[in-house]
Coordinates of C-alpha atoms in Angstrom, one line a residue:
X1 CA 38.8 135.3 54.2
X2 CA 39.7 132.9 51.3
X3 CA 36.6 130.8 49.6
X4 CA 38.5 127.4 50.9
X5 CA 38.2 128.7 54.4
X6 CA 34.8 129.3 54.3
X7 CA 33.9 126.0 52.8
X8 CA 35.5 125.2 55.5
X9 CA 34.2 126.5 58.2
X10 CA 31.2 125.8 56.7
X11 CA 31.4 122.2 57.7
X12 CA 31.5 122.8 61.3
X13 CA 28.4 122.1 63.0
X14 CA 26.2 124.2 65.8
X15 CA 25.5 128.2 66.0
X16 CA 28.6 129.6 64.0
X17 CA 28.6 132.6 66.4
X18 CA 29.1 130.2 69.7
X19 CA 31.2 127.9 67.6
X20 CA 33.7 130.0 65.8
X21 CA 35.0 131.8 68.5
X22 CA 35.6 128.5 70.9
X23 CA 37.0 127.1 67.2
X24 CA 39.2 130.3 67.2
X25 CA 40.3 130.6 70.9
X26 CA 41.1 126.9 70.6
X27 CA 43.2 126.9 67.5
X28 CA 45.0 130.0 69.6
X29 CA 45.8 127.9 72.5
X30 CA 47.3 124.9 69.7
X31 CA 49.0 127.5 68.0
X32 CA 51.2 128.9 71.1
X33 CA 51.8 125.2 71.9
X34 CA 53.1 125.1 68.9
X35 CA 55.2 128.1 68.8
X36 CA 56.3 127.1 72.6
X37 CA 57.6 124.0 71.3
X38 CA 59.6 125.2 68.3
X39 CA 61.3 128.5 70.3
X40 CA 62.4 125.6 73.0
X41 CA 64.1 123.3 70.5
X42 CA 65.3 125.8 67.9
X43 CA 66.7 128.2 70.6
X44 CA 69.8 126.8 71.1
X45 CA 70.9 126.3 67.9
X46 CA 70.2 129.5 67.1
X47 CA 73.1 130.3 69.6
X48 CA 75.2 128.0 68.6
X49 CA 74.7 129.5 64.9
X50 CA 74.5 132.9 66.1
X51 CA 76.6 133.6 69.0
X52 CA 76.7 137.2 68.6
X53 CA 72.8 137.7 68.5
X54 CA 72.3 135.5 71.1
X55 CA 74.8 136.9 73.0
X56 CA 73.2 140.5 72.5
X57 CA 69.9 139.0 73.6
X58 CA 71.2 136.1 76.4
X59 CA 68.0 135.0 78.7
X60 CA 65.5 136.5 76.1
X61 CA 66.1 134.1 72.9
X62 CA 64.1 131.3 73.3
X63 CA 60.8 133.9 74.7
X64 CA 61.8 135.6 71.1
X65 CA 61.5 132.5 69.1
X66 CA 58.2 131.3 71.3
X67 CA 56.5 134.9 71.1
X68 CA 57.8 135.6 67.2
X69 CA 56.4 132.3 65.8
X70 CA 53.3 132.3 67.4
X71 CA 52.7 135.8 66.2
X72 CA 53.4 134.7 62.9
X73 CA 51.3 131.6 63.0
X74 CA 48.1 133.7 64.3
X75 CA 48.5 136.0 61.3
X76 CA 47.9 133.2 59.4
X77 CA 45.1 131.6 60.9
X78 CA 43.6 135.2 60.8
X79 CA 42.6 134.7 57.4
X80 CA 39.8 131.7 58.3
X81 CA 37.4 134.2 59.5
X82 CA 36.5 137.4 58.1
X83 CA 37.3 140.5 59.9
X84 CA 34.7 142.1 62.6
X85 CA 33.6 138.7 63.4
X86 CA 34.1 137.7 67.2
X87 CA 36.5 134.8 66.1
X88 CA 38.5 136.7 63.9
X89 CA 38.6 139.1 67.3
X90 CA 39.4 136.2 69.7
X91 CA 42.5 135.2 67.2
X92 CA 43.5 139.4 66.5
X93 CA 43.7 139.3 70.8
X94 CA 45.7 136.4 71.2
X95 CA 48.2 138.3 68.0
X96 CA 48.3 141.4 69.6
X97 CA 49.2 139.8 73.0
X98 CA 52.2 137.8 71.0
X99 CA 53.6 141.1 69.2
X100 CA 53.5 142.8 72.8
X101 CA 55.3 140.4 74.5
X102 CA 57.7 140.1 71.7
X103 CA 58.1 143.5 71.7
X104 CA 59.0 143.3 75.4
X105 CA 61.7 140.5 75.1
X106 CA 63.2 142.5 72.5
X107 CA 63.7 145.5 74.3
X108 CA 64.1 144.1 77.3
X109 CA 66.9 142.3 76.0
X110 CA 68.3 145.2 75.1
X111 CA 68.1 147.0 78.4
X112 CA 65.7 149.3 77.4
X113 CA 64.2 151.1 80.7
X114 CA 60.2 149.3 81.5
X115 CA 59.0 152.6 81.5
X116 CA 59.6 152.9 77.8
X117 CA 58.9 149.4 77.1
X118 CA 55.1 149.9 78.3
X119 CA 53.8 152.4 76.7
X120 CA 55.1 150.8 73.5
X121 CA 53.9 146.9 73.6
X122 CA 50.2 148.6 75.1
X123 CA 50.3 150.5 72.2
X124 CA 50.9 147.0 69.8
X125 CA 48.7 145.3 71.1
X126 CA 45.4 148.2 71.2
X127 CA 46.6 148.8 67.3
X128 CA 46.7 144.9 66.8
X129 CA 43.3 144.4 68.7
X130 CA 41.6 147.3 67.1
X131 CA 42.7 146.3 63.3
X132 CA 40.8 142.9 64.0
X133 CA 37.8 144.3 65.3
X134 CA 37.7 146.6 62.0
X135 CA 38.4 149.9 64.4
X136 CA 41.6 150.9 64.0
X137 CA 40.6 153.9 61.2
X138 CA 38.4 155.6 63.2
X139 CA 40.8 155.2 66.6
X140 CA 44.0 156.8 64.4
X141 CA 41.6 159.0 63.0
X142 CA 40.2 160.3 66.5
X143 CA 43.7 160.6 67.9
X144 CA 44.0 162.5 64.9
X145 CA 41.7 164.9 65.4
X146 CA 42.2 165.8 68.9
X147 CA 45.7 168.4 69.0
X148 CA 46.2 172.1 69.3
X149 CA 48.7 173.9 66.1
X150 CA 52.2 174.7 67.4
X151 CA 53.5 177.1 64.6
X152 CA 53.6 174.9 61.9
X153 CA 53.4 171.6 63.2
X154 CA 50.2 170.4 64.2
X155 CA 50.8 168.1 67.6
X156 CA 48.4 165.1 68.2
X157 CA 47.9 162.1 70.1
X158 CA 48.6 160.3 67.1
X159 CA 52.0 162.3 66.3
X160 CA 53.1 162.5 69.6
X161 CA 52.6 157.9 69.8
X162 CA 54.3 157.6 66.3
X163 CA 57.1 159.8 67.8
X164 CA 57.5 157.7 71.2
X165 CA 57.4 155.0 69.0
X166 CA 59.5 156.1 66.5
X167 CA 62.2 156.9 69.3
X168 CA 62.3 153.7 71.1
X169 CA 62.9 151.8 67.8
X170 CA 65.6 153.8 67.0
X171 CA 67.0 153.4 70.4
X172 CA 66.4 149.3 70.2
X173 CA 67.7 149.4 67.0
X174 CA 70.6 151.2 68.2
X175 CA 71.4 149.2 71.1
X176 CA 71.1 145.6 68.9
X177 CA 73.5 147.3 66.3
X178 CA 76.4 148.1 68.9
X179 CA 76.4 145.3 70.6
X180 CA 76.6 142.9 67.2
X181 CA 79.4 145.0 66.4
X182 CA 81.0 145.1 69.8
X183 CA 80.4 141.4 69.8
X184 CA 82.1 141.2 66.2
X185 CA 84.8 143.7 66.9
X186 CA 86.3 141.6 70.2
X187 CA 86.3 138.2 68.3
X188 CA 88.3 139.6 65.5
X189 CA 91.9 138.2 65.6
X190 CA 93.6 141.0 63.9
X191 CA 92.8 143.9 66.3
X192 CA 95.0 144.1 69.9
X193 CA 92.5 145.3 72.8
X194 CA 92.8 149.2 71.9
X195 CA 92.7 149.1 68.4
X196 CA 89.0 147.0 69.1
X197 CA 88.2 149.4 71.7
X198 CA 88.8 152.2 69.1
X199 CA 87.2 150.7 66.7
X200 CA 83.5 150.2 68.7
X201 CA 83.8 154.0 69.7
X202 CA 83.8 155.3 66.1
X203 CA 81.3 151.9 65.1
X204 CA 78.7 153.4 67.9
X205 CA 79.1 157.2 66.7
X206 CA 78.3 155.9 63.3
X207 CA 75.5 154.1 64.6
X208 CA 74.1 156.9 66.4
X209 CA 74.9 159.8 63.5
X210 CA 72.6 157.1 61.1
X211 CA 69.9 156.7 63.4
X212 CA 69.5 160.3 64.1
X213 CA 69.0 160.9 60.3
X214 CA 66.8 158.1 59.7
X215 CA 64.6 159.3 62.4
X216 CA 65.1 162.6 60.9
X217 CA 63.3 160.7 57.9
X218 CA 61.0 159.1 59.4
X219 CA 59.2 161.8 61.5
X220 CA 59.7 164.7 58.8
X221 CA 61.5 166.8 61.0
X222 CA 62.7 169.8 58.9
X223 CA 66.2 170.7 59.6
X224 CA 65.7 173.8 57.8
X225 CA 63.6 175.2 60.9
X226 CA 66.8 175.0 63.0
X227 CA 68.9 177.2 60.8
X228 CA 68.1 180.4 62.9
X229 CA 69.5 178.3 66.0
X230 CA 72.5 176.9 64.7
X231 CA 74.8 180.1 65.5
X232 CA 73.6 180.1 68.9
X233 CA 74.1 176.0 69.4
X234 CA 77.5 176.5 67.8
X235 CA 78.2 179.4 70.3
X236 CA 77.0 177.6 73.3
X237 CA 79.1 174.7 72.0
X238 CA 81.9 176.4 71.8
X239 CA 81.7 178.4 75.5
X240 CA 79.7 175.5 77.4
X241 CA 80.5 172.1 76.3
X242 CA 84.1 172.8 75.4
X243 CA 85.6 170.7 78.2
X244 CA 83.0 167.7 76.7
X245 CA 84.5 167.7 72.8
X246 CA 88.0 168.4 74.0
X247 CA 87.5 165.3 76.3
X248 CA 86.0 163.2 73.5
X249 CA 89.0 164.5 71.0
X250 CA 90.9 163.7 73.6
X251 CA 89.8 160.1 74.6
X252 CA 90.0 159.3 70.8
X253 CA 93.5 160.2 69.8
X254 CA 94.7 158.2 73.4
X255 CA 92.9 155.1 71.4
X256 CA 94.7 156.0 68.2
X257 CA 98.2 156.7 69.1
X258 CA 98.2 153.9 72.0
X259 CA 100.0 155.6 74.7
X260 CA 97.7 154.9 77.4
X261 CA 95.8 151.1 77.1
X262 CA 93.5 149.2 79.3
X263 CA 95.6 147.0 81.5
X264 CA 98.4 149.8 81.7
X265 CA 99.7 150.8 85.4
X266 CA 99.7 154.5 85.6
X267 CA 100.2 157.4 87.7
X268 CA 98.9 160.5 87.1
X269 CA 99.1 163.2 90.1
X270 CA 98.1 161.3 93.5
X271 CA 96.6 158.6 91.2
X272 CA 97.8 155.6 90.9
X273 CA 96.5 152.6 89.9
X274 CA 95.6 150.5 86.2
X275 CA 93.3 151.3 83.4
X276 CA 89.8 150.0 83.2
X277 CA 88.6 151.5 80.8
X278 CA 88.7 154.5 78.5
X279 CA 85.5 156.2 78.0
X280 CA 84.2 159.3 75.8
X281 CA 84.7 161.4 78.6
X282 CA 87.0 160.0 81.0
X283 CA 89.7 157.3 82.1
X284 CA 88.6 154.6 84.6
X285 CA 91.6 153.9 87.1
X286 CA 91.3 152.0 89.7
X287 CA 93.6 152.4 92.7
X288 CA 95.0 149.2 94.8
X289 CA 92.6 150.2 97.7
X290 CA 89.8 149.3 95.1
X291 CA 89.0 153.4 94.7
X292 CA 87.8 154.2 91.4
X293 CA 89.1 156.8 89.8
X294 CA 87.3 158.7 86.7
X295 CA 90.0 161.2 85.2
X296 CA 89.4 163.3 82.6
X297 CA 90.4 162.3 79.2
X298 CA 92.4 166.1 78.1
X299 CA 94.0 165.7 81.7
X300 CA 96.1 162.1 80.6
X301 CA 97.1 164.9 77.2
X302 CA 98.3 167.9 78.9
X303 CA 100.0 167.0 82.1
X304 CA 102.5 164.3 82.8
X305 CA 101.8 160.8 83.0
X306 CA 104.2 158.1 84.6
X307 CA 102.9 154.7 82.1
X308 CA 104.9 151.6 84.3
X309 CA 103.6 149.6 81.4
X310 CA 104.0 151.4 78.0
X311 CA 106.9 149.8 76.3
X312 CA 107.4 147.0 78.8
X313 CA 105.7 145.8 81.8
X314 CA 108.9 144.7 83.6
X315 CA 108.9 147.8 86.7
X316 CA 111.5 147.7 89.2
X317 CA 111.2 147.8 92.6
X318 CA 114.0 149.5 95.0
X319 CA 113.5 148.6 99.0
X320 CA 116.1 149.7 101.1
X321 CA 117.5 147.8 103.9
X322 CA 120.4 148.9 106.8
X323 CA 122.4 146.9 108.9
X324 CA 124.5 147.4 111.8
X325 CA 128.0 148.1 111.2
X326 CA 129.5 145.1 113.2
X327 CA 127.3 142.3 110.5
X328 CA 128.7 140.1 108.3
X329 CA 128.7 142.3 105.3
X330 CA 128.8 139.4 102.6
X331 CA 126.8 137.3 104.5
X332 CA 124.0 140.1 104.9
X333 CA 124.0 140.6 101.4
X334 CA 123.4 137.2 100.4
X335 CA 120.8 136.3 102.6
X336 CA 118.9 139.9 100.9
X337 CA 119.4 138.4 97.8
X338 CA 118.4 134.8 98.6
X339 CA 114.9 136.7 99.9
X340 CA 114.5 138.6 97.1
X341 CA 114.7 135.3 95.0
X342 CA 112.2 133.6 97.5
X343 CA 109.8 135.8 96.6
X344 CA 106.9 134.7 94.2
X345 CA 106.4 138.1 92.2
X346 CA 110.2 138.6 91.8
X347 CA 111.4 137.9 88.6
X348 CA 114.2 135.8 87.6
X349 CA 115.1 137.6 84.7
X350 CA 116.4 140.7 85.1
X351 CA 117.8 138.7 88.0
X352 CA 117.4 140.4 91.4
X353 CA 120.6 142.5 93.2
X354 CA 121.9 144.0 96.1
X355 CA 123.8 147.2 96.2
X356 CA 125.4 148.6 99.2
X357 CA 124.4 153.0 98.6
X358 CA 126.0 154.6 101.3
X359 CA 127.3 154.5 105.5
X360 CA 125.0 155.7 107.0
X361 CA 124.9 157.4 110.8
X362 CA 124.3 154.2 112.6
X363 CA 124.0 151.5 109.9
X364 CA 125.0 150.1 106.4
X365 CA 122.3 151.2 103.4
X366 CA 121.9 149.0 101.1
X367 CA 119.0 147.9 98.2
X368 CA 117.4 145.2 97.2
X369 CA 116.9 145.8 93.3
X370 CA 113.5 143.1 92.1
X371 CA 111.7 143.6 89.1
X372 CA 108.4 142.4 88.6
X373 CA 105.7 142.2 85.2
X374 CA 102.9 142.6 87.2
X375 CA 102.9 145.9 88.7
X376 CA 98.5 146.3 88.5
X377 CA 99.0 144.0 91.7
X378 CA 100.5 146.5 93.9
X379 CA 103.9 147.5 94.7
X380 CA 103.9 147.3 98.4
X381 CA 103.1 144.0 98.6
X382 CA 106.3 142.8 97.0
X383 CA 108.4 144.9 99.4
X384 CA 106.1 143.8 102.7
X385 CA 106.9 140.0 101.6
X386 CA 110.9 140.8 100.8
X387 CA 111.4 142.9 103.9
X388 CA 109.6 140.0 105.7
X389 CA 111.6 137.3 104.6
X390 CA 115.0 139.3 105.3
X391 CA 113.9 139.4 109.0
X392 CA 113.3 135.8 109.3
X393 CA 116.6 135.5 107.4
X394 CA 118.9 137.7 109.4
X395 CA 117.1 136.8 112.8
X396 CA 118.1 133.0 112.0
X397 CA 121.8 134.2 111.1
X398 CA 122.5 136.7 113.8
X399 CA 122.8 139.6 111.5
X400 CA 121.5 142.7 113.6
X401 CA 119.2 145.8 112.3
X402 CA 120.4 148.9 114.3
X403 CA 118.0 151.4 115.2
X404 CA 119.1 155.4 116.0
X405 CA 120.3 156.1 119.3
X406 CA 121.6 159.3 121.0
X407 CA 123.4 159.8 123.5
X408 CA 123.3 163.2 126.3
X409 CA 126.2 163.7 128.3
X410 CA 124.8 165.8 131.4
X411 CA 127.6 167.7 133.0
X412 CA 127.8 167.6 136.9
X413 CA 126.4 170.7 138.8
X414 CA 129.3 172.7 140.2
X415 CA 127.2 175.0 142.1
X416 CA 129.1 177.8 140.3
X417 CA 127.1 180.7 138.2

């Protein structure tokens, strides 16, 4: 408590133990007004300025901005009464119940589970609340004291909160750090889709390798007391989570070499549909019946893989059509080729044709040749809609679609053996 805030204070009239505390409770109130006012008119620029932040944090900036600045206003106005008093209590309530809820926005924005997030604003605010009433020594210090010895390590209420803690940040901190990047990495210009997909894989392992050391750091964790374990881990590594690296190897050198790309149509054994997405363990396809299919990443490198899409999207499409040998043969052809042009998939150029294959038992084969650039929209549809237009087409000119037929001669019965 500075001199000029007890002068201060001084001044005001009535029992200072009734009066400071309705002085303190009421300069609260003011100061969230405050703070509520500010996050509501600064929150949207600070979108506009930061779009990736905000982005990371969408429906939880302005509760940020209210919470953040009226936590930091109530640490200030902490300093007008000195500590243990019940107004300098009142005001270390209303801070502890700021830094909570901040904490909780935070997290929350970062779709951190509520069963984590908890614990860990409860603990803020009883460490907040108990530094203002002058208490928080001898709390840390019983939590200290209560614990059993585990080899070495001594494990305590105390260690065990700073380690939750300790965790969650890390996780937070995580989770804020990837999606800035990712946010970052897909507005960069320079970088087609796989190359940005690529690079917010390694971005996030990075993240993660330098979070696990700094909470290495943090907590003291000697690394030397897993030594004797590390031949086993590598062993179990090597028999148990094989299929897991050589998956992630996998998915990583697909991303690097480019062969198979989100957006690409693909078939891969029964599968067939386009890329979704390419994960640290597996390839998202999903089929034109909606199916999702996960497949393995070290599947798409060791069997073989039809890509429709690699080098060029253009796929073409064969649908076969007979007719009876009595048509109009030029006439037949023309009409399949004036409803392969009809046909709003069917590209112009490569220009669609017709080419008669072979004489068949009862009827003329022929093909309707269409390419289309959009194969991730099916296949069968663009026959259903040709075929069905050839109908209407040949129905309208008389040109007839035979169908098999047999004929049994029966010999008359003699009545002789």
């Amino acid at each position: 408590m500075t001199p000029d805030a007890a002068h201060l204070l001084a001044l005001l009239p009535g029992d200072p133990d009734i009066v400071h505390p309705m002085v303190a409770l009421l300069l609260a109130i003011l100061l969230y007004a405050a703070a509520w006012a500010i996050g509501r008119a600064l929150a949207p620029r600070l979108r506009h300025r930061l779009p990736p932040l905000g982005d990371a944090l969408a429906g939880h900036v302005r509760a940020i901005l209210r919470h953040g600045v009226a936590a930091l206003l109530l640490a200030l106005a902490l300093v007008l009464w000195p500590t243990g008093s019940l107004a300098h209590l009142v005001v270390g309530t209303a801070l502890g119940g700021a830094v909570a809820l901040l904490a909780t926005h935070i997290l929350r924005g970062l779709a951190i589970p509520r069963w984590a997030v908890a614990p860990l604003a409860l603990i803020l605010f009883i460490l907040i609340v108990s530094g203002s009433s002058g208490g928080i020594v001898p709390v840390g210090e019983m939590l200290d004291r209560i614990g059993f010895t585990l080899g070495k390590r001594r494990i305590t209420p105390l260690g065990l909160l700073s380690i939750a803690a300790t965790c969650v940040a890390l996780f937070a901190a995580v989770r804020l750090t990837n999606r800035l990047i990712g946010r970052s990495i897909q507005k960069t210009d320079g970088f087609d889709p796989t190359q940005k997909l690529l690079a917010q894989k390694l971005a996030a392992i990075a993240v993660i390798v330098a979070a696990f050391f700094i909470g290495v750091d943090l907590l003291s964790i000697d690394l030397t007391a897993f030594a004797v374990f590390s031949g086993a881990l590598g062993l179990a590594i090597g028999f148990g989570l094989q299929k897991t690296f050589g998956n992630l190897i996998a998915g990583i050198i697909l991303l690097m070499d480019r062969s198979i790309k989100p957006g690409d149509v693909i078939v891969v054994g029964d599968s067939f549909g386009w890329v979704n997405k390419i994960g640290v363990r597996a390839v998202s396809v999903i089929t034109r019946d909606g199916k999702e299919h996960l497949i393995p990443n070290e599947n798409l490198m060791t069997q073989e893989v039809e890509n429709w899409s690699y080098s060029d999207r253009n796929v073409r499409v064969r649908i076969p059509v007979g007719i009876a040998f009595d048509s109009d043969l030029k006439l037949a052809q023309q009409l399949m080729l004036q409803a392969a042009q009809d046909s709003p998939r069917v590209l112009r150029n490569p220009r669609p044709n017709v080419w008669l294959t072979s004489f068949g038992e009862s009827r003329v084969e022929h093909d309707i040749l269409v390419w289309i650039s959009d194969p991730e929209g099916g296949v069968g549809n663009v026959k259903s809609d040709v075929l069905g237009r050839v109908w209407q087409l040949f129905r309208d000119n008389g040109i007839a679609i035979p169908y098999p037929q047999r004929v049994i001669h029966h010999a008359p019965d003699t009545g002789r053996p």
